[in-house]
Coordinates of C-alpha atoms in Angstrom, one line a residue:
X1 CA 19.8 -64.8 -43.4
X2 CA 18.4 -61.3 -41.8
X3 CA 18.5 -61.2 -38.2
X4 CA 16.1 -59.3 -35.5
X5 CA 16.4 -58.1 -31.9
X6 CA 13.4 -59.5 -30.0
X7 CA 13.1 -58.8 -25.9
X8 CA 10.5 -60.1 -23.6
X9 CA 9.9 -56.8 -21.3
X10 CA 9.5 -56.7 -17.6
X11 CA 5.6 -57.9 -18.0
X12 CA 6.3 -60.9 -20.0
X13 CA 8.8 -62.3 -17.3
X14 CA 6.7 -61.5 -14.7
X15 CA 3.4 -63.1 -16.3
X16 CA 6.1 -66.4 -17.3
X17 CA 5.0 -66.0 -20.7
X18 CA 8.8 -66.1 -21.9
X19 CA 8.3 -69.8 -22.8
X20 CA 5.6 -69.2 -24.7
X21 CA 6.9 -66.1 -26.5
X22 CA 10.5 -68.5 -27.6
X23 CA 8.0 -71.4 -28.8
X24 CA 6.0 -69.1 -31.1
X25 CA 9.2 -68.3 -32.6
X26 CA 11.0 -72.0 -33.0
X27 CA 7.5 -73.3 -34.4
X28 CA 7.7 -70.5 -37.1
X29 CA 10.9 -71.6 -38.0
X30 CA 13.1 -68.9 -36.7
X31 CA 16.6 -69.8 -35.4
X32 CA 18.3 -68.1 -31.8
X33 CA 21.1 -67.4 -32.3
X34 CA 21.1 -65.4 -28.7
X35 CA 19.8 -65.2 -25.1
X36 CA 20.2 -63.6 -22.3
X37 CA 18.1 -62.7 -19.2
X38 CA 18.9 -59.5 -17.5
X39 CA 17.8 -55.8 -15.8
X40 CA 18.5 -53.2 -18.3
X41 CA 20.7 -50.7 -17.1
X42 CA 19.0 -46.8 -17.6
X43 CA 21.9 -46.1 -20.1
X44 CA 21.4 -49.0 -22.0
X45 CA 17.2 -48.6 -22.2
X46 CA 17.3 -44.7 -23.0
X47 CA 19.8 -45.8 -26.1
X48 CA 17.4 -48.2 -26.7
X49 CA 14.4 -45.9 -26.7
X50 CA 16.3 -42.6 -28.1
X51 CA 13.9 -42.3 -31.1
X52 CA 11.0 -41.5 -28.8
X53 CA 13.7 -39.0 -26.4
X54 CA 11.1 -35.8 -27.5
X55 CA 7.8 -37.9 -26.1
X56 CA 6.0 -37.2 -23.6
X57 CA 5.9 -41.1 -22.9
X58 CA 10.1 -41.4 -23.3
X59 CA 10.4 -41.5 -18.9
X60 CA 8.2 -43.6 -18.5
X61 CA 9.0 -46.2 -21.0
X62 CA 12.8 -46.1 -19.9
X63 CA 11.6 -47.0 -16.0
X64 CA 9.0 -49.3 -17.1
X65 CA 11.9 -51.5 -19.1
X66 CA 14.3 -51.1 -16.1
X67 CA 11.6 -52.1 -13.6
X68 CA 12.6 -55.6 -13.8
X69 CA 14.3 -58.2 -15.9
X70 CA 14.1 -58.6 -19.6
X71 CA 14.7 -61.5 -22.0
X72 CA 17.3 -60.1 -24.5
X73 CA 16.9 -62.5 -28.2
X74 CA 18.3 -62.5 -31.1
X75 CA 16.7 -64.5 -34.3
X76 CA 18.1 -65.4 -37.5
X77 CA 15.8 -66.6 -40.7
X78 CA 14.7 -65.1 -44.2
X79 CA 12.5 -62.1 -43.7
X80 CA 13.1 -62.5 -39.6
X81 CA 12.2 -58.3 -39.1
X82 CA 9.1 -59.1 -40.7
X83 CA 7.7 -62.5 -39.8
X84 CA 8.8 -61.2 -36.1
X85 CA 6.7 -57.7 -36.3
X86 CA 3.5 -60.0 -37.5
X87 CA 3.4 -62.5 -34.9
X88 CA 4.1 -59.7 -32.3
X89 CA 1.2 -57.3 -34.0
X90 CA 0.5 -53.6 -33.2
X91 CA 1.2 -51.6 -30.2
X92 CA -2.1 -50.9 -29.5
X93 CA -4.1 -53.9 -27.8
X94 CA -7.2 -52.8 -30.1
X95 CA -5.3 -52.9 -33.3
X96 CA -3.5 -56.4 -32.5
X97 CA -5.1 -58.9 -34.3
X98 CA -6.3 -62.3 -32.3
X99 CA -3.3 -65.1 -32.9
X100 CA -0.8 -62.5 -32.3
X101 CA 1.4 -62.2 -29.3
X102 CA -0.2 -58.6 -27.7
X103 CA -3.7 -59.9 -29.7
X104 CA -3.3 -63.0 -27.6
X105 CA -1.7 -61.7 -24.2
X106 CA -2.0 -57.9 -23.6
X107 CA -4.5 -55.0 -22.6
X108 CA -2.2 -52.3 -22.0
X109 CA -0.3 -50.3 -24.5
X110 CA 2.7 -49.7 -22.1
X111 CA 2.3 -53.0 -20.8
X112 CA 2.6 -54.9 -24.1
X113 CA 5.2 -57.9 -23.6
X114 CA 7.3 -58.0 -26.4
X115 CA 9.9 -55.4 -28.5
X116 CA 10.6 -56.4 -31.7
X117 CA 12.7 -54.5 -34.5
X118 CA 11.4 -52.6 -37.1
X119 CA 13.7 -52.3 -39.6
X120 CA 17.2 -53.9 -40.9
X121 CA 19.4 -50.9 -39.7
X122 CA 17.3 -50.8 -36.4
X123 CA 18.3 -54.5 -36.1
X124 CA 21.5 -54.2 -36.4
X125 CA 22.1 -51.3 -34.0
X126 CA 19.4 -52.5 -31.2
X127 CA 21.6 -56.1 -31.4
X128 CA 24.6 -54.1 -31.1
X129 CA 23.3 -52.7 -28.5
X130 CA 22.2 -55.5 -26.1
X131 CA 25.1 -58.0 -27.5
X132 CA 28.5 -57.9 -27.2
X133 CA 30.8 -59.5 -30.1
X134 CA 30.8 -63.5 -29.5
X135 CA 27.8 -63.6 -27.6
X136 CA 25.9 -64.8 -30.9
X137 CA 26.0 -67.8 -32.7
X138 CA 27.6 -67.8 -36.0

């Protein structure tokens, strides 16, 4: 079983979409296996967002994701990265396709609801991250 980080950013709990959001994700067939609603603290959303340290956009990304709570996930099914990143859809509200989370929900690049991971050893590192040992289910 592959697991994913997911997180509902500041905009999605605000909007009370986080309901939404988890049902998309038990009606695919996805298991949580963790939860937790919290603010980010800045060290924890500038590890988070290291990869993007050198972009112009970097600040403001970190203060937009510690502007309010955030609903921290983690998911657990075969090809979970994957399935995840197609229900969420691109970055860009243009290029997210209709039935998709941002195709469904959001107008605003910055503003787009949902973080999911792209990639096994990003996984792995962004749940490290956000998750202490025993806070998932086994």
């Amino acid at each position: 079983m592959e697991r994913t980080y997911i997180m509902v950013k500041p905009d999605g709990v605000e909007r009370r979409l986080t309901g939404e959001i988890l049902r998309r994700f038990e009606n695919r067939g996805l298991r949580l296996v963790g939860l937790k609603l919290l603010v980010p603290a800045r060290e924890t959303a500038e590890a988070h967002y290291a990869v993007h340290r050198e972009k112009p956009f970097y600040n403001d990304l970190v203060e937009f994701v510690t502007s309010g709570p955030v609903v921290a996930m983690v998911w657990e099914g075969k090809d979970a990265i994957k399935i995840a990143r197609q229900m969420i859809g691109a970055t860009k509200p243009l290029d997210a396709a209709p039935g998709t989370i941002r195709g469904d929900y959001t107008a605003d690049v910055m503003s787009n609801l949902i973080h999911g991971s792209d990639a096994p050893e990003t996984a792995e590192a962004e749940i490290a991250l956000w998750f202490r040992p025993g806070e998932l289910l086994t």
